[in-house]
């Protein structure tokens, strides 16, 4: 690319996508090979020692994977990126790389359930301690830090509560206490938020979500800010083994090229849906970073380029009302996951965040009535009409309450 400062869409389309040198293919070839031939024993040894660049074995690197990694690096403004077999593989690899026996970490309490459970249940067996707190409050973070704290792990916006943490504030605390600041940027995507620009050390994503965008691949990525971090994470990933398959990497890279378009359309839809939910009498509460009543609007302004495409809300009748709504809508699909072209609706307390347990959910504000709506790229008109009909229907008696009049 000849432009000095290409925009985010130019980066997503062109970074890592040079026409191939052999035939000029415009789409990056899929190098579906587990291993790469050496011209000589000397070359094999030189590749292993690092004296000669080049590919060895796909767990340690692959040209199709490298093209995707280059695109993500450019979009996040990082030093390097390492693609993984899932978002959880990315998160587990970061914990594996940086947490040792006796270490302590502080994390956001309302994170994607397994991101917390892996530490509380599994890393704990190896002597890692953790505290999961409301990271939207900087004093709460400070109070949780101990001499042995090594990492501050945040999700902003949080899954599923959509609360935000102040990236620059967290980075300042991390610097002051010598902690590694890791940010899960899955909900915002680099189109709306680039945590490294605010002082984060590492960014992780579930690329299963917006980056791929088509609900057909499970993948993740770790973005580093420095070469030293790249080496540490690369070493952990090589040994931990959560590498991505080249064909999956190619699919994600294809999806990534339309990330900006998809986020813009989904976000427009989410704004329209937020307006409907705010005015509909069957809705008790709504939380959306683009809503006029969003309590952290200043933070959206400060660190995000838009409110995103995910919202959560509760309806009249609590959990039971929500259950009925989930089964009434016809355009959104009742399914977990998010960030695809299709709108998905789910109930976190019984689904994505069930593994946290009731106590942790209540502390984190993941109430039983919370419905998560991950808005896709359909026409707003159709989403609105469908949701309005389903919400209107909540005022009708539930089917089991309907009494038939005997003839
Ligand atoms: N980080 C966030 C913020 C997530 O939402 C997820 C998955 C992960 C990491 C893990 O990524 P994966 O291994 O699935 O690629 N979130 C899901 C969700 O909310 N519904 O289903 C999966």
Tab-separated table of C-alpha atoms and ligand atoms in Angstrom:
chain	number	residue	atom	x	y	z
A	1	UNK	CA	0.000	0.000	0.000
A	2	UNK	CA	1.406	3.374	-0.948
A	3	UNK	CA	-0.764	5.540	1.324
A	4	UNK	CA	0.911	6.591	4.572
A	5	UNK	CA	-2.094	6.207	6.825
A	6	UNK	CA	-4.629	3.939	5.146
A	7	UNK	CA	-8.116	3.934	6.640
A	8	UNK	CA	-9.528	0.944	8.478
A	9	UNK	CA	-11.377	-0.399	5.412
A	10	UNK	CA	-8.356	-0.028	3.150
A	11	UNK	CA	-6.366	-1.952	5.752
A	12	UNK	CA	-8.950	-4.709	6.003
A	13	UNK	CA	-9.066	-5.111	2.223
A	14	UNK	CA	-5.375	-4.800	1.372
A	15	UNK	CA	-3.180	-5.660	4.366
A	16	UNK	CA	-1.761	-9.157	3.959
A	17	UNK	CA	-3.377	-9.498	0.550
A	18	UNK	CA	-0.581	-8.850	-1.945
A	19	UNK	CA	-1.193	-10.668	-5.276
A	20	UNK	CA	0.707	-13.947	-5.073
A	21	UNK	CA	4.130	-13.998	-6.687
A	22	UNK	CA	3.693	-17.236	-8.622
A	23	UNK	CA	0.494	-16.630	-10.620
A	24	UNK	CA	-0.721	-13.223	-9.513
A	25	UNK	CA	-3.813	-14.633	-7.759
A	26	UNK	CA	-5.639	-11.686	-6.183
A	27	UNK	CA	-7.107	-13.858	-3.430
A	28	UNK	CA	-4.454	-15.262	-1.087
A	29	UNK	CA	-3.832	-18.955	-1.957
A	30	UNK	CA	-4.820	-21.557	0.623
A	31	UNK	CA	-1.609	-23.330	1.593
A	32	UNK	CA	-3.344	-26.432	2.918
A	33	UNK	CA	-0.128	-28.111	3.959
A	34	UNK	CA	0.940	-29.290	7.389
A	35	UNK	CA	4.642	-29.111	6.570
A	36	UNK	CA	7.097	-27.315	4.245
A	37	UNK	CA	10.009	-28.944	2.382
A	38	UNK	CA	13.584	-27.841	3.064
A	39	UNK	CA	16.003	-27.532	0.148
A	40	UNK	CA	18.793	-28.967	2.307
A	41	UNK	CA	19.569	-30.112	5.850
A	42	UNK	CA	21.388	-26.804	6.324
A	43	UNK	CA	18.246	-24.916	5.396
A	44	UNK	CA	16.132	-27.019	7.801
A	45	UNK	CA	18.570	-26.274	10.617
A	46	UNK	CA	18.678	-22.561	9.727
A	47	UNK	CA	14.880	-22.320	9.803
A	48	UNK	CA	14.713	-24.000	13.195
A	49	UNK	CA	17.445	-21.783	14.636
A	50	UNK	CA	15.711	-18.700	13.258
A	51	UNK	CA	18.712	-17.702	11.134
A	52	UNK	CA	16.627	-18.030	7.970
A	53	UNK	CA	13.017	-16.900	7.644
A	54	UNK	CA	10.573	-19.351	6.105
A	55	UNK	CA	7.959	-21.885	6.989
A	56	UNK	CA	8.573	-25.160	8.816
A	57	UNK	CA	5.327	-26.678	10.065
A	58	UNK	CA	1.827	-25.179	10.133
A	59	UNK	CA	1.461	-25.223	13.940
A	60	UNK	CA	4.405	-22.772	13.964
A	61	UNK	CA	3.309	-20.667	10.974
A	62	UNK	CA	1.684	-20.866	7.541
A	63	UNK	CA	1.529	-18.327	4.662
A	64	UNK	CA	-2.302	-18.260	4.494
A	65	UNK	CA	-2.477	-17.794	8.252
A	66	UNK	CA	0.234	-15.106	8.066
A	67	UNK	CA	-1.830	-13.122	5.542
A	68	UNK	CA	-4.783	-13.032	7.954
A	69	UNK	CA	-2.471	-12.138	10.843
A	70	UNK	CA	-1.025	-9.241	8.845
A	71	UNK	CA	-4.519	-7.867	8.159
A	72	UNK	CA	-5.567	-8.060	11.829
A	73	UNK	CA	-2.259	-6.470	12.917
A	74	UNK	CA	-2.825	-3.556	10.539
A	75	UNK	CA	-6.393	-3.036	11.712
A	76	UNK	CA	-5.551	-3.116	15.433
A	77	UNK	CA	-2.394	-1.030	14.930
A	78	UNK	CA	-0.293	-3.743	16.582
A	79	UNK	CA	3.174	-5.179	16.114
A	80	UNK	CA	2.056	-8.723	15.259
A	81	UNK	CA	-0.939	-11.028	15.484
A	82	UNK	CA	-1.178	-14.768	16.068
A	83	UNK	CA	-4.312	-16.541	14.882
A	84	UNK	CA	-5.709	-19.408	16.943
A	85	UNK	CA	-8.238	-22.210	16.620
A	86	UNK	CA	-10.848	-20.371	18.757
A	87	UNK	CA	-11.264	-17.279	20.895
A	88	UNK	CA	-10.818	-19.483	23.955
A	89	UNK	CA	-7.536	-20.820	22.496
A	90	UNK	CA	-6.340	-17.205	22.174
A	91	UNK	CA	-7.323	-16.383	25.767
A	92	UNK	CA	-5.949	-19.653	27.183
A	93	UNK	CA	-2.666	-19.107	25.312
A	94	UNK	CA	-2.260	-15.634	26.826
A	95	UNK	CA	-2.925	-16.987	30.346
A	96	UNK	CA	-0.562	-19.914	29.670
A	97	UNK	CA	2.144	-17.505	28.478
A	98	UNK	CA	1.962	-14.992	31.329
A	99	UNK	CA	0.578	-16.602	34.513
A	100	UNK	CA	2.740	-18.830	36.706
A	101	UNK	CA	2.093	-20.623	40.011
A	102	UNK	CA	1.578	-17.998	42.703
A	103	UNK	CA	0.579	-15.300	40.220
A	104	UNK	CA	-2.654	-13.353	40.627
A	105	UNK	CA	-4.813	-11.675	38.017
A	106	UNK	CA	-7.686	-9.203	38.137
A	107	UNK	CA	-10.445	-9.557	35.559
A	108	UNK	CA	-13.778	-7.999	34.571
A	109	UNK	CA	-16.566	-9.798	36.450
A	110	UNK	CA	-19.023	-9.850	33.529
A	111	UNK	CA	-16.876	-11.509	30.875
A	112	UNK	CA	-17.785	-14.288	28.484
A	113	UNK	CA	-18.345	-17.116	31.010
A	114	UNK	CA	-15.574	-19.538	29.938
A	115	UNK	CA	-12.920	-16.743	29.891
A	116	UNK	CA	-13.382	-16.553	33.672
A	117	UNK	CA	-14.143	-20.219	34.346
A	118	UNK	CA	-10.867	-21.336	32.728
A	119	UNK	CA	-8.935	-19.363	35.360
A	120	UNK	CA	-11.164	-20.071	38.354
A	121	UNK	CA	-11.449	-23.793	37.622
A	122	UNK	CA	-8.376	-24.783	35.610
A	123	UNK	CA	-5.487	-22.329	36.121
A	124	UNK	CA	-6.334	-22.425	39.810
A	125	UNK	CA	-5.213	-26.081	39.844
A	126	UNK	CA	-1.761	-24.764	38.957
A	127	UNK	CA	-1.740	-22.145	41.713
A	128	UNK	CA	-3.027	-19.092	39.819
A	129	UNK	CA	-5.274	-16.814	41.895
A	130	UNK	CA	-7.813	-14.393	40.480
A	131	UNK	CA	-10.327	-11.723	41.426
A	132	UNK	CA	-13.165	-10.771	39.078
A	133	UNK	CA	-14.433	-7.293	39.789
A	134	UNK	CA	-16.342	-4.367	38.325
A	135	UNK	CA	-13.540	-2.969	36.134
A	136	UNK	CA	-15.725	-0.022	35.075
A	137	UNK	CA	-14.647	1.421	38.432
A	138	UNK	CA	-10.912	2.209	38.538
A	139	UNK	CA	-10.822	2.318	42.362
A	140	UNK	CA	-12.274	-1.191	42.493
A	141	UNK	CA	-9.438	-2.372	40.239
A	142	UNK	CA	-6.833	-0.654	42.433
A	143	UNK	CA	-8.306	-2.271	45.554
A	144	UNK	CA	-8.048	-5.757	43.997
A	145	UNK	CA	-4.344	-5.484	43.095
A	146	UNK	CA	-1.894	-7.447	45.267
A	147	UNK	CA	1.913	-7.625	45.226
A	148	UNK	CA	1.677	-10.838	43.173
A	149	UNK	CA	-0.811	-9.456	40.588
A	150	UNK	CA	0.570	-9.881	37.056
A	151	UNK	CA	-2.338	-9.203	34.729
A	152	UNK	CA	-5.381	-6.987	34.299
A	153	UNK	CA	-7.835	-8.668	31.931
A	154	UNK	CA	-10.778	-6.638	30.691
A	155	UNK	CA	-13.673	-6.977	28.296
A	156	UNK	CA	-15.123	-3.687	27.098
A	157	UNK	CA	-17.966	-3.600	26.186
A	158	UNK	CA	-18.696	-6.507	28.513
A	159	UNK	CA	-20.489	-9.643	27.425
A	160	UNK	CA	-23.438	-9.493	28.025
A	161	UNK	CA	-23.980	-6.441	30.255
A	162	UNK	CA	-22.414	-3.890	27.844
A	163	UNK	CA	-20.780	-1.986	30.668
A	164	UNK	CA	-17.538	-0.269	29.589
A	165	UNK	CA	-14.127	-0.031	31.213
A	166	UNK	CA	-11.947	3.028	30.743
A	167	UNK	CA	-9.086	1.781	28.552
A	168	UNK	CA	-6.689	4.673	29.234
A	169	UNK	CA	-7.487	4.531	32.965
A	170	UNK	CA	-6.847	0.772	33.065
A	171	UNK	CA	-3.603	1.247	31.105
A	172	UNK	CA	-2.397	3.849	33.625
A	173	UNK	CA	-3.095	1.463	36.539
A	174	UNK	CA	-1.376	-1.391	34.687
A	175	UNK	CA	1.721	0.753	34.075
A	176	UNK	CA	1.845	1.948	37.665
A	177	UNK	CA	1.707	-1.617	39.045
A	178	UNK	CA	3.714	-3.360	36.301
A	179	UNK	CA	0.739	-5.423	35.087
A	180	UNK	CA	0.061	-6.715	31.607
A	181	UNK	CA	-3.186	-5.162	30.316
A	182	UNK	CA	-5.070	-7.647	28.123
A	183	UNK	CA	-8.259	-6.479	26.377
A	184	UNK	CA	-10.880	-8.707	24.771
A	185	UNK	CA	-11.986	-6.515	21.852
A	186	UNK	CA	-14.512	-8.982	20.394
A	187	UNK	CA	-17.613	-6.822	20.924
A	188	UNK	CA	-16.209	-3.562	19.531
A	189	UNK	CA	-13.883	-4.853	16.765
A	190	UNK	CA	-10.964	-2.693	15.550
A	191	UNK	CA	-13.459	-0.747	13.436
A	192	UNK	CA	-14.909	0.833	16.588
A	193	UNK	CA	-12.123	0.528	19.175
A	194	UNK	CA	-8.366	-0.088	19.079
A	195	UNK	CA	-7.206	-0.772	22.664
A	196	UNK	CA	-3.468	-0.656	21.821
A	197	UNK	CA	-3.899	3.045	20.962
A	198	UNK	CA	-5.089	3.569	24.557
A	199	UNK	CA	-2.135	1.767	26.123
A	200	UNK	CA	-3.206	-1.904	26.251
A	201	UNK	CA	-0.452	-4.504	25.916
A	202	UNK	CA	-2.325	-7.348	24.240
A	203	UNK	CA	-5.654	-7.613	22.421
A	204	UNK	CA	-7.586	-10.858	22.026
A	205	UNK	CA	-10.592	-11.623	19.854
A	206	UNK	CA	-12.995	-14.384	19.232
A	207	UNK	CA	-12.757	-14.137	15.426
A	208	UNK	CA	-15.760	-16.487	15.418
A	209	UNK	CA	-17.755	-13.281	15.834
A	210	UNK	CA	-17.551	-10.025	13.873
A	211	UNK	CA	-14.111	-10.498	12.280
A	212	UNK	CA	-15.250	-13.587	10.392
A	213	UNK	CA	-18.858	-12.473	10.449
A	214	UNK	CA	-20.665	-15.383	8.808
A	215	UNK	CA	-21.337	-17.875	11.632
A	216	UNK	CA	-19.345	-20.565	9.855
A	217	UNK	CA	-15.908	-20.595	11.529
A	218	UNK	CA	-14.602	-20.842	15.112
A	219	UNK	CA	-11.322	-18.907	15.440
A	220	UNK	CA	-9.404	-16.447	17.599
A	221	UNK	CA	-6.442	-14.092	17.526
A	222	UNK	CA	-3.914	-12.476	19.864
A	223	UNK	CA	-2.475	-9.078	18.866
A	224	UNK	CA	0.803	-7.986	20.447
A	225	UNK	CA	2.251	-4.500	20.800
A	226	UNK	CA	5.931	-5.510	20.847
A	227	UNK	CA	8.349	-8.070	19.395
A	228	UNK	CA	9.126	-9.427	22.857
A	229	UNK	CA	5.432	-10.160	23.420
A	230	UNK	CA	5.173	-11.768	19.984
A	231	UNK	CA	8.028	-14.130	20.852
A	232	UNK	CA	6.536	-15.018	24.251
A	233	UNK	CA	3.058	-15.653	22.831
A	234	UNK	CA	4.409	-17.470	19.749
A	235	UNK	CA	6.409	-19.810	21.983
A	236	UNK	CA	3.363	-20.487	24.179
A	237	UNK	CA	1.119	-21.084	21.160
A	238	UNK	CA	3.651	-23.381	19.450
A	239	UNK	CA	3.721	-25.573	22.554
A	240	UNK	CA	0.102	-25.206	23.606
A	241	UNK	CA	-0.965	-26.096	20.059
A	242	UNK	CA	-4.125	-24.021	19.542
A	243	UNK	CA	-3.163	-23.032	15.998
A	244	UNK	CA	-5.698	-22.204	13.275
A	245	UNK	CA	-6.183	-24.364	10.187
A	246	UNK	CA	-5.188	-22.604	6.900
A	247	UNK	CA	-8.609	-23.039	5.327
A	248	UNK	CA	-10.329	-21.546	8.379
A	249	UNK	CA	-7.822	-18.686	8.290
A	250	UNK	CA	-8.669	-18.034	4.642
A	251	UNK	CA	-12.389	-17.927	5.422
A	252	UNK	CA	-11.856	-15.471	8.286
A	253	UNK	CA	-9.637	-13.312	6.068
A	254	UNK	CA	-12.377	-13.224	3.431
A	255	UNK	CA	-14.918	-12.174	6.042
A	256	UNK	CA	-12.579	-9.555	7.490
A	257	UNK	CA	-12.563	-7.615	4.217
A	258	UNK	CA	-16.184	-6.550	4.753
A	259	UNK	CA	-15.911	-5.953	8.508
A	260	UNK	CA	-16.379	-2.184	8.220
A	261	UNK	CA	-19.461	-2.531	6.002
A	262	UNK	CA	-21.020	-5.181	8.211
A	263	UNK	CA	-20.395	-3.307	11.463
A	264	UNK	CA	-21.854	-0.109	9.977
A	265	UNK	CA	-25.043	-1.840	8.801
A	266	UNK	CA	-25.484	-3.881	12.004
A	267	UNK	CA	-24.883	-0.775	14.123
A	268	UNK	CA	-27.488	1.221	12.163
A	269	UNK	CA	-29.946	-1.610	12.797
A	270	UNK	CA	-29.034	-1.713	16.496
A	271	UNK	CA	-29.701	2.033	16.871
A	272	UNK	CA	-33.156	1.580	15.308
A	273	UNK	CA	-33.888	-1.414	17.564
A	274	UNK	CA	-32.700	0.504	20.626
A	275	UNK	CA	-35.212	3.256	19.759
A	276	UNK	CA	-38.023	0.692	19.489
A	277	UNK	CA	-37.081	-0.977	22.783
A	278	UNK	CA	-36.861	2.364	24.580
A	279	UNK	CA	-40.390	3.312	23.567
A	280	UNK	CA	-42.180	-0.062	23.758
A	281	UNK	CA	-44.338	-0.501	26.898
A	282	UNK	CA	-43.485	-4.220	27.184
A	283	UNK	CA	-39.791	-3.388	27.723
A	284	UNK	CA	-38.687	-2.697	31.307
A	285	UNK	CA	-35.084	-1.683	30.670
A	286	UNK	CA	-32.551	-1.414	27.829
A	287	UNK	CA	-28.763	-1.115	27.883
A	288	UNK	CA	-27.118	-0.031	24.636
A	289	UNK	CA	-23.999	2.133	24.364
A	290	UNK	CA	-25.824	4.156	21.689
A	291	UNK	CA	-28.941	4.761	23.800
A	292	UNK	CA	-29.649	8.316	25.024
A	293	UNK	CA	-29.845	6.955	28.605
A	294	UNK	CA	-26.552	5.003	28.481
A	295	UNK	CA	-24.754	5.935	31.704
A	296	UNK	CA	-21.250	5.781	30.196
A	297	UNK	CA	-21.908	7.866	27.069
A	298	UNK	CA	-18.783	9.935	27.809
A	299	UNK	CA	-16.632	6.809	27.628
A	300	UNK	CA	-18.213	5.764	24.322
A	301	UNK	CA	-17.245	9.199	23.017
A	302	UNK	CA	-13.727	8.946	24.457
A	303	UNK	CA	-12.630	5.502	23.318
A	304	UNK	CA	-15.063	4.161	20.718
A	305	UNK	CA	-16.022	5.196	17.209
A	306	UNK	CA	-19.562	3.890	17.568
A	307	UNK	CA	-21.782	2.025	20.022
A	308	UNK	CA	-21.670	-1.356	18.254
A	309	UNK	CA	-24.356	-3.844	17.358
A	310	UNK	CA	-25.145	-5.653	20.595
A	311	UNK	CA	-27.737	-4.663	23.157
A	312	UNK	CA	-29.347	-6.216	26.190
A	313	UNK	CA	-32.756	-5.632	27.716
A	314	UNK	CA	-35.450	-7.024	30.006
A	315	UNK	CA	-39.170	-7.268	29.311
A	316	UNK	CA	-42.303	-7.285	31.435
A	317	UNK	CA	-42.744	-10.623	33.115
A	318	UNK	CA	-39.025	-11.084	33.827
A	319	UNK	CA	-37.510	-14.402	32.806
A	320	UNK	CA	-40.873	-15.850	31.721
A	321	UNK	CA	-41.637	-12.799	29.549
A	322	UNK	CA	-38.169	-13.053	28.010
A	323	UNK	CA	-38.598	-16.759	27.331
A	324	UNK	CA	-41.815	-16.037	25.470
A	325	UNK	CA	-40.188	-13.251	23.454
A	326	UNK	CA	-37.269	-15.507	22.456
A	327	UNK	CA	-39.744	-18.035	21.112
A	328	UNK	CA	-41.957	-15.458	19.366
A	329	UNK	CA	-39.405	-13.643	17.204
A	330	UNK	CA	-38.966	-14.999	13.695
A	331	UNK	CA	-36.213	-12.883	12.096
A	332	UNK	CA	-33.631	-13.209	14.904
A	333	UNK	CA	-32.468	-16.784	15.406
A	334	UNK	CA	-32.512	-18.245	18.916
A	335	UNK	CA	-28.830	-19.127	19.199
A	336	UNK	CA	-25.697	-18.159	21.114
A	337	UNK	CA	-22.768	-16.390	19.432
A	338	UNK	CA	-22.840	-12.926	17.875
A	339	UNK	CA	-21.244	-10.750	15.245
A	340	UNK	CA	-22.556	-12.564	12.183
A	341	UNK	CA	-24.685	-11.179	9.375
A	342	UNK	CA	-27.718	-12.815	11.005
A	343	UNK	CA	-29.344	-11.397	14.137
A	344	UNK	CA	-29.121	-13.782	17.105
A	345	UNK	CA	-31.041	-13.664	20.363
A	346	UNK	CA	-30.197	-15.589	23.558
A	347	UNK	CA	-30.665	-15.806	27.325
A	348	UNK	CA	-27.206	-15.487	28.997
A	349	UNK	CA	-28.196	-16.689	32.496
A	350	UNK	CA	-29.230	-20.115	31.168
A	351	UNK	CA	-26.890	-20.251	28.160
A	352	UNK	CA	-23.574	-18.382	27.588
A	353	UNK	CA	-23.105	-17.408	31.244
A	354	UNK	CA	-24.695	-20.428	32.965
A	355	UNK	CA	-21.249	-21.832	33.842
A	356	UNK	CA	-20.469	-18.775	36.030
A	357	UNK	CA	-23.042	-19.855	38.619
A	358	UNK	CA	-25.839	-17.737	40.087
A	359	UNK	CA	-23.753	-15.877	42.683
A	360	UNK	CA	-21.108	-14.681	40.209
A	361	UNK	CA	-23.798	-13.731	37.702
A	362	UNK	CA	-25.734	-11.692	40.249
A	363	UNK	CA	-22.576	-9.869	41.371
A	364	UNK	CA	-21.767	-9.081	37.746
A	365	UNK	CA	-25.273	-7.790	36.966
A	366	UNK	CA	-26.223	-10.679	34.666
A	367	UNK	CA	-29.820	-10.859	35.839
A	368	UNK	CA	-32.228	-13.675	35.010
A	369	UNK	CA	-34.367	-11.376	32.864
A	370	UNK	CA	-31.441	-10.198	30.680
A	371	UNK	CA	-31.920	-10.912	26.970
A	372	UNK	CA	-28.964	-10.397	24.636
A	373	UNK	CA	-29.627	-9.315	21.084
A	374	UNK	CA	-26.683	-9.480	18.669
A	375	UNK	CA	-27.892	-7.472	15.704
A	376	UNK	CA	-27.019	-8.514	12.157
A	377	UNK	CA	-27.210	-7.026	8.680
A	378	UNK	CA	-30.838	-7.667	7.713
A	379	UNK	CA	-33.092	-4.751	6.742
A	380	UNK	CA	-33.946	-2.680	9.829
A	381	UNK	CA	-37.589	-2.555	8.744
A	382	UNK	CA	-37.934	-6.341	8.979
A	383	UNK	CA	-36.186	-6.592	12.325
A	384	UNK	CA	-38.306	-3.802	13.777
A	385	UNK	CA	-41.595	-5.195	12.497
A	386	UNK	CA	-40.783	-8.660	13.834
A	387	UNK	CA	-39.644	-7.439	17.251
A	388	UNK	CA	-42.605	-5.081	17.574
A	389	UNK	CA	-45.040	-7.900	16.802
A	390	UNK	CA	-43.340	-10.194	19.323
A	391	UNK	CA	-43.305	-7.482	22.016
A	392	UNK	CA	-46.962	-6.612	21.363
A	393	UNK	CA	-47.685	-10.332	21.743
A	394	UNK	CA	-46.319	-10.314	25.299
A	395	UNK	CA	-49.534	-8.580	26.346
A	396	UNK	CA	-51.598	-11.475	25.051
A	397	UNK	CA	-52.299	-14.275	27.505
A	398	UNK	CA	-49.682	-17.066	27.427
A	399	UNK	CA	-50.971	-20.113	25.501
A	400	UNK	CA	-51.523	-22.181	28.673
A	401	UNK	CA	-53.680	-19.347	30.075
A	402	UNK	CA	-56.068	-19.350	27.097
A	403	UNK	CA	-59.438	-20.787	28.169
A	404	UNK	CA	-61.671	-22.259	25.516
A	405	UNK	CA	-65.379	-21.646	26.011
A	406	UNK	CA	-67.324	-24.922	25.915
A	407	UNK	CA	-69.868	-25.068	23.020
B	1	LIG	N1	-14.542	-13.543	24.096
B	1	LIG	C1	-15.806	-13.110	23.945
B	1	LIG	C2	-16.143	-11.692	24.276
B	1	LIG	C3	-16.787	-13.990	23.505
B	1	LIG	O1	-18.028	-13.516	23.358
B	1	LIG	C4	-16.437	-15.335	23.211
B	1	LIG	C5	-17.447	-16.322	22.758
B	1	LIG	C6	-15.118	-15.749	23.397
B	1	LIG	C7	-14.195	-14.808	23.825
B	1	LIG	C8	-14.673	-17.142	23.103
B	1	LIG	O2	-14.546	-17.320	21.723
B	1	LIG	P1	-14.730	-18.706	20.952
B	1	LIG	O3	-13.781	-19.686	21.573
B	1	LIG	O4	-16.137	-19.142	21.111
B	1	LIG	O5	-14.347	-18.363	19.546
B	1	LIG	N2	-18.762	-15.879	22.967
B	1	LIG	C9	-19.846	-16.541	22.745
B	1	LIG	C10	-21.114	-16.016	23.039
B	1	LIG	O6	-21.337	-14.953	23.606
B	1	LIG	N3	-22.033	-16.844	22.636
B	1	LIG	O7	-21.470	-18.000	22.136
B	1	LIG	C11	-20.036	-17.884	22.170
